[in-house]
Short mmCIF file of C-alpha atoms in Angstrom, two decimals:
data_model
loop_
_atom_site.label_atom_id
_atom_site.label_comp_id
_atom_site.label_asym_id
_atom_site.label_seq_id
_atom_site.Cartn_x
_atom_site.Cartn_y
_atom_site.Cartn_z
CA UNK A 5 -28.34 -103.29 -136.94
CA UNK A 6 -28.06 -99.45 -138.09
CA UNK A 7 -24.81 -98.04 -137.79
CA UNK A 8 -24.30 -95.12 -135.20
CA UNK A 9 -21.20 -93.15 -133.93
CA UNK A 10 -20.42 -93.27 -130.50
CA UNK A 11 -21.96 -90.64 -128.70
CA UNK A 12 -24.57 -89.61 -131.14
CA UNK A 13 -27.95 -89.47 -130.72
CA UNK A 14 -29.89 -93.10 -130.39
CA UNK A 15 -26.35 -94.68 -130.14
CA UNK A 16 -25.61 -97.16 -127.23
CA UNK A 17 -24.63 -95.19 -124.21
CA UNK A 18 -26.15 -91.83 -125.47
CA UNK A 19 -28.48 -89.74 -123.52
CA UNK A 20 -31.67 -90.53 -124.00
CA UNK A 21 -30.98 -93.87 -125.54
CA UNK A 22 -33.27 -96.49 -124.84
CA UNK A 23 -31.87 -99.26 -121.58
CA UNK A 24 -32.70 -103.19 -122.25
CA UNK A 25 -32.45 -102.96 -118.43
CA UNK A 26 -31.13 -100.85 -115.50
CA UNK A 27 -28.08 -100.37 -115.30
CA UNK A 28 -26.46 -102.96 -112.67
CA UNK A 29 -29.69 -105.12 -112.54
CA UNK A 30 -29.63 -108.76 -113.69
CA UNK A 31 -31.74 -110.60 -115.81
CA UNK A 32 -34.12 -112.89 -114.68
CA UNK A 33 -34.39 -116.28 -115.49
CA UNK A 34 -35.42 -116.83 -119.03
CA UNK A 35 -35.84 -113.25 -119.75
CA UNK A 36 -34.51 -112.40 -123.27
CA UNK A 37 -34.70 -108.49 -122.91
CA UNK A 38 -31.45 -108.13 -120.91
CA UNK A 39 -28.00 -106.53 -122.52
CA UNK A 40 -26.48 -110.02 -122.68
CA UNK A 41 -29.44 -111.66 -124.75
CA UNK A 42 -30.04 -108.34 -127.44
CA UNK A 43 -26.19 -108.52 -127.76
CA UNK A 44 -25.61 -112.28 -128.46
CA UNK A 45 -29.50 -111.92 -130.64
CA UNK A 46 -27.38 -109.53 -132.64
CA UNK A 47 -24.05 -110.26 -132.49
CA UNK A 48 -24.55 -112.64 -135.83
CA UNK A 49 -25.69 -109.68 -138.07
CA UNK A 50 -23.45 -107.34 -136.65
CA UNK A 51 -20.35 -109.63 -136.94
CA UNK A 52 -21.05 -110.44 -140.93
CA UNK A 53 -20.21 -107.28 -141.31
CA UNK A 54 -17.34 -106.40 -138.88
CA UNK A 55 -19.03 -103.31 -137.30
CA UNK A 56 -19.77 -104.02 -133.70
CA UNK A 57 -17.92 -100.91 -131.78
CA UNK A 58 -16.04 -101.83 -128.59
CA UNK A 59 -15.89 -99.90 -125.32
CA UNK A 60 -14.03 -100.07 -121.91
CA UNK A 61 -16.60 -99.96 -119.69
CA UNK A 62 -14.98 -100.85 -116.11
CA UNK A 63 -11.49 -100.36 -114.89
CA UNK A 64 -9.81 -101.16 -111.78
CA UNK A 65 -6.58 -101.90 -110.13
CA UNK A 66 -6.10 -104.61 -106.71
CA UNK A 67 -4.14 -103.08 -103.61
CA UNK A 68 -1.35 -102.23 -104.79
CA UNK A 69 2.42 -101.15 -103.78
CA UNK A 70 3.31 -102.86 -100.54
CA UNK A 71 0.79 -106.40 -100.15
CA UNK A 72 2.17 -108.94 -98.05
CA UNK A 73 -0.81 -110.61 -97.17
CA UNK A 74 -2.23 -111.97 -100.43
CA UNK A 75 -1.42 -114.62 -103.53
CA UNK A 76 -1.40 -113.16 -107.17
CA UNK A 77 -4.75 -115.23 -107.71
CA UNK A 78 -6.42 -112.56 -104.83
CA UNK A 79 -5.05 -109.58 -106.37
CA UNK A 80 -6.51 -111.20 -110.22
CA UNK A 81 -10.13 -111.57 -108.16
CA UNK A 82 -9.71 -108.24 -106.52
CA UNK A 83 -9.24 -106.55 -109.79
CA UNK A 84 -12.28 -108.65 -111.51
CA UNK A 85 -14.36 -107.90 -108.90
CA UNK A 86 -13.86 -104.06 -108.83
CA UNK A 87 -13.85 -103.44 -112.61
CA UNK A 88 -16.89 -105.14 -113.26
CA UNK A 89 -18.12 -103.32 -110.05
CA UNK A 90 -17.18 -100.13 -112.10
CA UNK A 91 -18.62 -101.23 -114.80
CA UNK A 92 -21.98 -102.39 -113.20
CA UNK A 93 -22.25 -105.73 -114.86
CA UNK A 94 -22.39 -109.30 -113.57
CA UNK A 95 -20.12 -111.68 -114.23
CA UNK A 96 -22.60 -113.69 -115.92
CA UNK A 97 -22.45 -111.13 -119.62
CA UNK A 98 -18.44 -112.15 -119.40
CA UNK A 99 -17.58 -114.59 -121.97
CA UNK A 100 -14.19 -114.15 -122.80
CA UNK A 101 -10.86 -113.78 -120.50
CA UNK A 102 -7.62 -112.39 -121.41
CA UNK A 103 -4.47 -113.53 -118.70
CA UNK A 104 -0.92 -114.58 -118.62
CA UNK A 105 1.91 -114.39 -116.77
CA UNK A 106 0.19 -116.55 -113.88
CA UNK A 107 -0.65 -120.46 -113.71
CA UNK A 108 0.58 -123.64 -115.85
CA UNK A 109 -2.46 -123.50 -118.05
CA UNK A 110 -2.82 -120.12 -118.52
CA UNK A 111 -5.34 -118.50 -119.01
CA UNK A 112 -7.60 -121.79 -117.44
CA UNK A 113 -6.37 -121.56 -113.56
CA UNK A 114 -7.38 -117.52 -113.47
CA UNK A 115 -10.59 -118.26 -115.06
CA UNK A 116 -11.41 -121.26 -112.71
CA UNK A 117 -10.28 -119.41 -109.77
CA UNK A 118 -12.23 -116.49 -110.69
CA UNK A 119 -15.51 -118.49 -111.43
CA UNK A 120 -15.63 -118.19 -115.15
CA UNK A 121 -15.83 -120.70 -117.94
CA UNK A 122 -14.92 -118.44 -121.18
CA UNK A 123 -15.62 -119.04 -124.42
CA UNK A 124 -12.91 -116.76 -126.09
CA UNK A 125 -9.59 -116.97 -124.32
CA UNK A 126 -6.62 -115.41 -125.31
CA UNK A 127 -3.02 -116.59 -123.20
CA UNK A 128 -0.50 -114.28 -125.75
CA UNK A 129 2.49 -113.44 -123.49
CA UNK A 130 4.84 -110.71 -125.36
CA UNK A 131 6.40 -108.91 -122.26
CA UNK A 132 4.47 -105.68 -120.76
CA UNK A 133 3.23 -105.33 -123.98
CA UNK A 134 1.03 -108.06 -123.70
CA UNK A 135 -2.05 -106.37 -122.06
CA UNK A 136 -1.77 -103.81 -125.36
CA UNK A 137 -2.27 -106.57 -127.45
CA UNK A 138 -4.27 -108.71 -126.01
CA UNK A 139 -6.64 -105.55 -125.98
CA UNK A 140 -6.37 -105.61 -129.72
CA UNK A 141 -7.37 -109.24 -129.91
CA UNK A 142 -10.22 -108.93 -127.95
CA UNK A 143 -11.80 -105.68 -129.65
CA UNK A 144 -11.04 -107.73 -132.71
CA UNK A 145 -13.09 -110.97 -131.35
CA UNK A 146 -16.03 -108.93 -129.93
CA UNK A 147 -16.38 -106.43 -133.15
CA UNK A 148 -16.59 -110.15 -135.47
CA UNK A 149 -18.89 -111.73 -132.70
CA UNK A 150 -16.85 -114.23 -131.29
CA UNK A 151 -17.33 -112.32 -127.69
CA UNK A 152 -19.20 -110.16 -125.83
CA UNK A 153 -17.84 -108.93 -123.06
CA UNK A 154 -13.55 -109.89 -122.36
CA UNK A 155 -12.07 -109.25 -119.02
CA UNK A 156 -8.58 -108.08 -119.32
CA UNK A 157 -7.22 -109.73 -115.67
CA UNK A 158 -3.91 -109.31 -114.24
CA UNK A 159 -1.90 -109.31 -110.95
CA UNK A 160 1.12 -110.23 -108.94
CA UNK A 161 3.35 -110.42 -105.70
CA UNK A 162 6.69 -109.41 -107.30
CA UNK A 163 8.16 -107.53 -104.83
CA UNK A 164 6.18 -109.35 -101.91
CA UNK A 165 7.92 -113.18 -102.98
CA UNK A 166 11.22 -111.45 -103.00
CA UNK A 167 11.11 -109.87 -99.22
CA UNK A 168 9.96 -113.49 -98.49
CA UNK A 169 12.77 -115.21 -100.69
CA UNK A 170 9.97 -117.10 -102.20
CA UNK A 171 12.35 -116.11 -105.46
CA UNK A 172 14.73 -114.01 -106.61
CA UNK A 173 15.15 -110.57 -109.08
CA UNK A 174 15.65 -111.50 -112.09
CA UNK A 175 18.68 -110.60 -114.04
CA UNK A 176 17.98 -112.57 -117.14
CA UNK A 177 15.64 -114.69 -119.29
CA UNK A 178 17.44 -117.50 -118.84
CA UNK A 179 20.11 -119.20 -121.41
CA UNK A 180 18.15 -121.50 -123.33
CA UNK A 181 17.50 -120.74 -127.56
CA UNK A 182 18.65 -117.33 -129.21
CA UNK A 183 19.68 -116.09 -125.68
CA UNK A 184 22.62 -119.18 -125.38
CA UNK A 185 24.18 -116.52 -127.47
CA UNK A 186 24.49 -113.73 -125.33
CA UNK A 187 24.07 -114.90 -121.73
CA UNK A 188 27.91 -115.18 -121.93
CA UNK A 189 28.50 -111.87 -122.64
CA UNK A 190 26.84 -111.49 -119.21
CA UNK A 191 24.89 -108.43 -119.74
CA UNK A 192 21.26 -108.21 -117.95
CA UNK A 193 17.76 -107.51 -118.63
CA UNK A 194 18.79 -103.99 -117.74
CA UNK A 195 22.28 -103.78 -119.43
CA UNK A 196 20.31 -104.37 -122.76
CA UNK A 197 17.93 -101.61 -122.05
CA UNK A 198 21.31 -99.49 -120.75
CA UNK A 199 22.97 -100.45 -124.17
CA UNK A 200 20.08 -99.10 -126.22
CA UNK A 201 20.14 -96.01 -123.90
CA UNK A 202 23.99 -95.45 -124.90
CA UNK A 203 23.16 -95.50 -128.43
CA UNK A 204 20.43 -93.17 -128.52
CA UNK A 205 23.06 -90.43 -126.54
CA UNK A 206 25.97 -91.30 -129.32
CA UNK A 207 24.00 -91.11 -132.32
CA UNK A 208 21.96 -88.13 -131.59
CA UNK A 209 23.33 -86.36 -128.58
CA UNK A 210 20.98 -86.96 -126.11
CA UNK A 211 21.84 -86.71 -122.46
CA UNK A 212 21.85 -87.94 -119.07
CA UNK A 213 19.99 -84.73 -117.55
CA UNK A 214 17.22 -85.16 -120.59
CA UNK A 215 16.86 -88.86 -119.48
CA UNK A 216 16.98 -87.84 -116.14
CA UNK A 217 13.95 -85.28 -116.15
CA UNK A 218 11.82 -88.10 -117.80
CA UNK A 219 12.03 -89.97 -113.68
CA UNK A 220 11.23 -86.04 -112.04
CA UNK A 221 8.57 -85.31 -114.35
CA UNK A 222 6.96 -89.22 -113.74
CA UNK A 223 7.77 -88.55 -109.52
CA UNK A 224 5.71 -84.82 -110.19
CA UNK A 225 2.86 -86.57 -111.17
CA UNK A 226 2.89 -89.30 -108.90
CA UNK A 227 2.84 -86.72 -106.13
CA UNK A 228 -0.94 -86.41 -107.19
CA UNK A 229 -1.45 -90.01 -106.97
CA UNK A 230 -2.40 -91.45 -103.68
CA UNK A 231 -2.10 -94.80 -104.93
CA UNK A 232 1.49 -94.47 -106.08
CA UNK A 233 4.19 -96.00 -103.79
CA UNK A 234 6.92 -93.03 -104.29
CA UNK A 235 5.54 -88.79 -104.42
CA UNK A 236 8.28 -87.11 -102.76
CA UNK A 237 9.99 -84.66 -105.33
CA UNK A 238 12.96 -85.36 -106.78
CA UNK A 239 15.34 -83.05 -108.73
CA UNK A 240 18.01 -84.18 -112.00
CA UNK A 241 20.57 -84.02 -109.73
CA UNK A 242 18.93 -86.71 -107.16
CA UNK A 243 18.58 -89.02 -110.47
CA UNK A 244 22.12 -88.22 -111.50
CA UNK A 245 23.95 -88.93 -108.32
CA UNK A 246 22.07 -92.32 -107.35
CA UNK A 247 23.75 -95.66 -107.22
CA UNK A 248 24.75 -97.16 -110.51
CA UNK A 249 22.66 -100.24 -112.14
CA UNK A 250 23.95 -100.42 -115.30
CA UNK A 251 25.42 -97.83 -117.57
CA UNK A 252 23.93 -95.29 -117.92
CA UNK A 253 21.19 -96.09 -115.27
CA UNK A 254 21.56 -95.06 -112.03
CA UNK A 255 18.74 -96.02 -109.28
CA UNK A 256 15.84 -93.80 -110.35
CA UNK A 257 16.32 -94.35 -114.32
CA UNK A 258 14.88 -97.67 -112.97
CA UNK A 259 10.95 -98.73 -112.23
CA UNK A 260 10.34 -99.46 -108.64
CA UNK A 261 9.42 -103.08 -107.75
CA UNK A 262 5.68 -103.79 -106.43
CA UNK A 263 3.03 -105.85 -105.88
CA UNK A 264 -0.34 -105.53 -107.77
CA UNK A 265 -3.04 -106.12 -109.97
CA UNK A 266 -5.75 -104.49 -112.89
CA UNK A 267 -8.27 -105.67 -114.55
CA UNK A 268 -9.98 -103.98 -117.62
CA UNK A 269 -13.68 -104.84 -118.90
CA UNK A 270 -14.17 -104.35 -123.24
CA UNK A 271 -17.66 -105.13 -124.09
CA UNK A 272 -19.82 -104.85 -127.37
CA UNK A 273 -21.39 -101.48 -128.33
CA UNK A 274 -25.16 -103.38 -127.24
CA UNK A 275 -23.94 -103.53 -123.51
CA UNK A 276 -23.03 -99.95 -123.00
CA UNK A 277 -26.78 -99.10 -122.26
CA UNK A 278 -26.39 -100.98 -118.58
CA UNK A 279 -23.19 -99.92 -117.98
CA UNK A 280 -22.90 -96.93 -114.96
CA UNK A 281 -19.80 -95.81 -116.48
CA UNK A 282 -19.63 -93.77 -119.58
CA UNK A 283 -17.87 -95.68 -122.15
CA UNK A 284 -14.22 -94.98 -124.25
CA UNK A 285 -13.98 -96.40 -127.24
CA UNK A 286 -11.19 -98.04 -128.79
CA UNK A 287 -10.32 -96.20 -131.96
CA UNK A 288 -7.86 -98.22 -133.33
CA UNK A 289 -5.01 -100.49 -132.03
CA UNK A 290 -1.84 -101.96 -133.30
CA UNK A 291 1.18 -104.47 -132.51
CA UNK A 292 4.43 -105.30 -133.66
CA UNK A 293 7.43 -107.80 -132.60
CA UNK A 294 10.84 -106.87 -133.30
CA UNK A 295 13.77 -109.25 -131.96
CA UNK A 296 14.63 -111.35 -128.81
CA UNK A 297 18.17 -111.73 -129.92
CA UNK A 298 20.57 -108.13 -129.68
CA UNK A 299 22.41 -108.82 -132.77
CA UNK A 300 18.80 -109.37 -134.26
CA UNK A 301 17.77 -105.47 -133.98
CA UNK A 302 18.64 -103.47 -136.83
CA UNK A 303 18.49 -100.06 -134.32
CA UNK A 304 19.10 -100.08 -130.93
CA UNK A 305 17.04 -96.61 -131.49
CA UNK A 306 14.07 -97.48 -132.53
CA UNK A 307 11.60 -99.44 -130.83
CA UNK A 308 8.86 -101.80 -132.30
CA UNK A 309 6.23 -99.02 -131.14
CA UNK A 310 7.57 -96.93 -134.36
CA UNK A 311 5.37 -99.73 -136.03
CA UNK A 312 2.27 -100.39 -133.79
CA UNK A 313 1.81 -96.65 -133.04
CA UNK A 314 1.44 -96.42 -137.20
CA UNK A 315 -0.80 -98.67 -137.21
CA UNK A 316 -3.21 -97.46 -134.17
CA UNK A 317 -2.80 -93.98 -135.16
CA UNK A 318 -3.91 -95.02 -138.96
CA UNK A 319 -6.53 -97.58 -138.22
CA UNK A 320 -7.73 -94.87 -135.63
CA UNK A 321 -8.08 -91.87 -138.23
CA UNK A 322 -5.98 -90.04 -135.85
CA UNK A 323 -2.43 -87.79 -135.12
CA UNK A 324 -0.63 -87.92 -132.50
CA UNK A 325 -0.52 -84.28 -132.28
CA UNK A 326 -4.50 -85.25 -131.44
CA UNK A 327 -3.81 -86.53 -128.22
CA UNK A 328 -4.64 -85.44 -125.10
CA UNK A 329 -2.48 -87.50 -123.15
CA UNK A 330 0.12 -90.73 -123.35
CA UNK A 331 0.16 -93.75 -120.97
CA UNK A 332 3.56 -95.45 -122.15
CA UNK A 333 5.63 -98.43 -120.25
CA UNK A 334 8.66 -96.82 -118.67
CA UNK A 335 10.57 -99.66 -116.84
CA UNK A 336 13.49 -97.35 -117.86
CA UNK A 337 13.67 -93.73 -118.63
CA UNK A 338 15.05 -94.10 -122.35
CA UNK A 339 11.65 -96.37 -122.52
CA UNK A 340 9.41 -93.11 -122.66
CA UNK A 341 12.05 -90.85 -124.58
CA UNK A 342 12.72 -93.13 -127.65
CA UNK A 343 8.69 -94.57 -127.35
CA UNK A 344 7.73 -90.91 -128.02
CA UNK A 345 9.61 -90.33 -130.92
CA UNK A 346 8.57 -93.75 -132.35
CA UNK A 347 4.69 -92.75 -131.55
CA UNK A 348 5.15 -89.28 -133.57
CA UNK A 349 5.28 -87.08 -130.82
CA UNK A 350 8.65 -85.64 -132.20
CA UNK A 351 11.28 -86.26 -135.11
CA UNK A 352 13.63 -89.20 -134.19
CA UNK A 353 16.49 -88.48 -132.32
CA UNK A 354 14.56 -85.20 -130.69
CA UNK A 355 13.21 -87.03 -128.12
CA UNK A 356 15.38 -85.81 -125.76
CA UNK A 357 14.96 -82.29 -126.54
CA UNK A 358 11.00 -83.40 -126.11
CA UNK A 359 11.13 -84.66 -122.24
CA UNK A 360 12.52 -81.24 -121.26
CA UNK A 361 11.00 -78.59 -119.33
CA UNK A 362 8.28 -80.23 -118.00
CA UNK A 363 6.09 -81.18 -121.58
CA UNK A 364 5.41 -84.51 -119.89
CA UNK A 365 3.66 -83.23 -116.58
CA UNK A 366 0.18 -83.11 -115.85
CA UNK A 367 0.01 -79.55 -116.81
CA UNK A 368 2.25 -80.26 -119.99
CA UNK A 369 2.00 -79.96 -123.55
CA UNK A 370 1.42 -83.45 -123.46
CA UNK A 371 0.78 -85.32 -120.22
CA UNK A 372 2.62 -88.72 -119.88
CA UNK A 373 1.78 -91.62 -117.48
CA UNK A 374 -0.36 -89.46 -115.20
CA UNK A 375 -0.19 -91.79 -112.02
CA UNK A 376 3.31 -92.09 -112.06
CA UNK A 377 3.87 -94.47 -114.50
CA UNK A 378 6.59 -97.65 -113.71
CA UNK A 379 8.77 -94.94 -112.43
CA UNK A 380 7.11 -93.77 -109.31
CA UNK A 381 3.49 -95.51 -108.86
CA UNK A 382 3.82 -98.88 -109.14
CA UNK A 383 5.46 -101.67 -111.11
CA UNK A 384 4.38 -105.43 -110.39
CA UNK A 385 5.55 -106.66 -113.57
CA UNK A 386 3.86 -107.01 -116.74
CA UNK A 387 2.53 -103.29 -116.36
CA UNK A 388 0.65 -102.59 -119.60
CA UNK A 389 -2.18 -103.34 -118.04
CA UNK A 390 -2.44 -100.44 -115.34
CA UNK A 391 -1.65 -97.44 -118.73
CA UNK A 392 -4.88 -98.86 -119.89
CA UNK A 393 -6.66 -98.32 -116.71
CA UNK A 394 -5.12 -94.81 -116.13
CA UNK A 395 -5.83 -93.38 -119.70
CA UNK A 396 -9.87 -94.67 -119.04
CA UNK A 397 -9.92 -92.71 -115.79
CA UNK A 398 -8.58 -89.77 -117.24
CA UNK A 399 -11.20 -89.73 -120.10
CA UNK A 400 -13.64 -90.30 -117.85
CA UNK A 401 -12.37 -87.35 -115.75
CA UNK A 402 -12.33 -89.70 -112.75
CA UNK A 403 -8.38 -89.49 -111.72
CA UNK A 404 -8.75 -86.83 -109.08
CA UNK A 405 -5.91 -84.58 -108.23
CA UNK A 406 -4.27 -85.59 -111.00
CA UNK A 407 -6.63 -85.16 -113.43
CA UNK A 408 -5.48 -83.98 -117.02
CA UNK A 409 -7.58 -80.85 -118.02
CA UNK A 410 -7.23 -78.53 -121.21
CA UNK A 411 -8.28 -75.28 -121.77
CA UNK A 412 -11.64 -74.36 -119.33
CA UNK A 413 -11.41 -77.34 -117.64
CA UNK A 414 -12.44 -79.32 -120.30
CA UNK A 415 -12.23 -83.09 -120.21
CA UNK A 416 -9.71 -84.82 -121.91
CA UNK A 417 -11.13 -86.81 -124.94
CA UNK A 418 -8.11 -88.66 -126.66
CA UNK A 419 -5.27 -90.97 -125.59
CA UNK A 420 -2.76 -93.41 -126.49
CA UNK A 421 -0.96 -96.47 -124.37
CA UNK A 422 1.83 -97.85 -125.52
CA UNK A 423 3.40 -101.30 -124.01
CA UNK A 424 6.81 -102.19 -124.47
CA UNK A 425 7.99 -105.75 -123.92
CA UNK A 426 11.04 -107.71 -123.06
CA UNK A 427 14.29 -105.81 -124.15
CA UNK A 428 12.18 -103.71 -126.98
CA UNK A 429 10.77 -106.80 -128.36
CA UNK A 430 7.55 -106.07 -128.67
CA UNK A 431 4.76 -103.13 -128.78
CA UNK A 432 1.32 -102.67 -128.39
CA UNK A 433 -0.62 -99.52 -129.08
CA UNK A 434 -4.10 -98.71 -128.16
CA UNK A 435 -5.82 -95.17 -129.34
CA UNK A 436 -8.80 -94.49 -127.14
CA UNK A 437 -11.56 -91.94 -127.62
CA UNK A 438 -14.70 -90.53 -124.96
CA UNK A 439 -18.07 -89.28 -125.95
#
């Protein structure tokens, strides 16, 4: 198969480039000219020598927010349905699934439920990060052959099985292995986050007003976002003056709790002829685990992402200084703050210096979570998932009123998301790319 770059002329998804078939039509029985059959003809060749490009090609979240009326398996179909709806492919080209979080054999119950018998199936479960890295697996599979098309799938009732005391919030991991050591210390999920937040303001003199406008900033954009669950303005002082959580979180350092679902659609660089969507590329990707243990973590200031973002950013080509945007998990404000410095943005220990005067809004310097991130849109969970989705629709120009836009209106054409999982045990980092 020659080798093209995205975008150029005679490459898939180019104009002018020749279709297999039109886009959102199937195949008919036996035919051998559809997407699916020239991508699996040449899927050998092009996996001997590593080259096959990989696109998103549909994105979509469930209802989200407030959904009292459905089970996390209808919010996974929901999500399935509507990104491959966006993408406008069947089901039928999808032959690998990515899911966790959901189910006893995981990934096996989503893919029954949703009608699919995958051939590739990846169940990694690292925290929010997982969607990040499970990302990089799958580009990984599909560029070497071993898939076509991998459905990223995702959803749940959080907040929904609380109000119905169907469980409970959690306020730890449990107390079995490496965390028998801690759990009698009592501190929480959050204290551990709160701990690494104190740090950060000792060692380098960041403060609770720079954390602080990291929540306003994430509430201006959700404002935008007609999807997001919270969009009335808030000021420092609202953020500084709300109910403590843990030290030195008050209310609205903290994500909200929600209920829903995304789904994400990465397919070979043969399938982006039929897609209706125009395609973003993934550029380059990396991961990294760091501790589950406190006394295990070398530096309560930096965060495993200081090692995937090297690795995305280098196996991309790419700065961050390129970027157009960042989608990065922010379950707590000190999440995006120390993230950024870790990702390059700024020097450590300038991060907070970096989240001031309004550098992360949608007219910023640089743009961070766009919808509203964990902060003020919507947080069901696992939500690595849904900065995936929102950095597509923002390349694609498709995110409405809050749509990122540079000089002349021009279209954004770079981004980064960034997962965090568990108590800053993990990272994932995905560099994306349009045209």
């Amino acid at each position: 198969m020659t080798s093209t770059t995205p975008g150029s002329p005679g490459s898939p998804g180019s104009p002018g480039s020749p279709r297999t078939t039109a886009p959102g039509t199937r195949p008919a029985p036996g035919a051998d000219t559809s997407a699916a059959a020239s991508a699996s003809a040449s899927a050998s060749a092009s996996a001997s020598a590593g080259k096959r490009k990989v696109a998103v090609v549909g994105v979509s979240l469930s209802d989200c927010g407030r959904v009292d009326d459905a089970t996390p398996y209808t919010l996974h179909a929901q999500a399935a349905r509507r990104a491959l709806a966006d993408s406008g492919l069947g089901r039928e080209v999808v032959d690998g699934l990515a899911s966790a979080g959901l189910g006893i054999l995981a990934p096996i119950e989503v893919a029954e439920y949703l009608g699919l018998k995958p051939r590739w199936v990846d169940s990694t479960s690292v925290g929010g990060s997982t969607w990040e890295v499970m990302a990089a697996h799958a580009a990984d599979a599909i560029a070497a052959g071993h898939a076509n098309a991998v459905l990223l799938v995702y959803g749940s009732t959080a907040r929904a099985d609380i109000k119905a005391g169907r469980r409970t919030g959690n306020l730890s991991f449990g107390a079995r292995g490496p965390l028998q050591f801690e759990v009698p210390y009592g501190h929480t999920l959050v204290a551990k986050y709160a701990m690494a937040a104190r740090r950060h303001m000792h060692q380098y003199g960041t403060t609770l007003e720079q954390l602080a406008s990291v929540a306003v900033q994430a509430r201006a954009n959700a404002a935008d976002n007609p999807q997001a669950m919270f969009r009335d303005p808030i000021i420092v002082d609202d953020v500084l003056s709300g109910p403590m959580i843990a030290d030195p979180f008050t209310k609205l350092h903290c994500c909200i709790r929600s209920d829903g679902g995304a789904a994400v659609l990465l397919v070979a660089e043969e399938y982006v002829r039929d897609c209706r969507t125009d395609p973003v590329w993934i550029l380059g990707t990396g991961e990294h685990v760091s501790h589950t243990t406190m006394s295990e973590w070398a530096d309560f200031t930096v965060s495993p992402a200081a090692v995937s973002g090297r690795l995305a950013f280098e196996r991309a080509g790419l700065r961050p200084d390129e970027m157009d945007l960042a989608e990065i998990y922010d379950a707590f404000t000190y999440m995006t703050l120390v993230t950024l410095e870790d990702l390059g943005f700024c020097a450590k220990g300038e991060g907070g210096a970096f989240v001031e005067k309004g550098r992360l809004t949608l007219n910023g310097d640089l743009p961070v979570n766009t919808d509203g991130g964990g902060l003020s849109a919507q947080h069901p969970g696992m939500r690595g998932l849904f900065l995936l989705v929102e950095a597509v629709r923002q390349l694609r120009g498709e995110a409405g009123e809050r749509q990122v836009r540079g000089a002349g209106g021009r279209l954004p054409e770079l981004a980064v998301a960034s997962g965090t999982g568990g108590w800053f045990c993990s990272s994932g980092t995905v560099v994306l790319g349009r045209g």
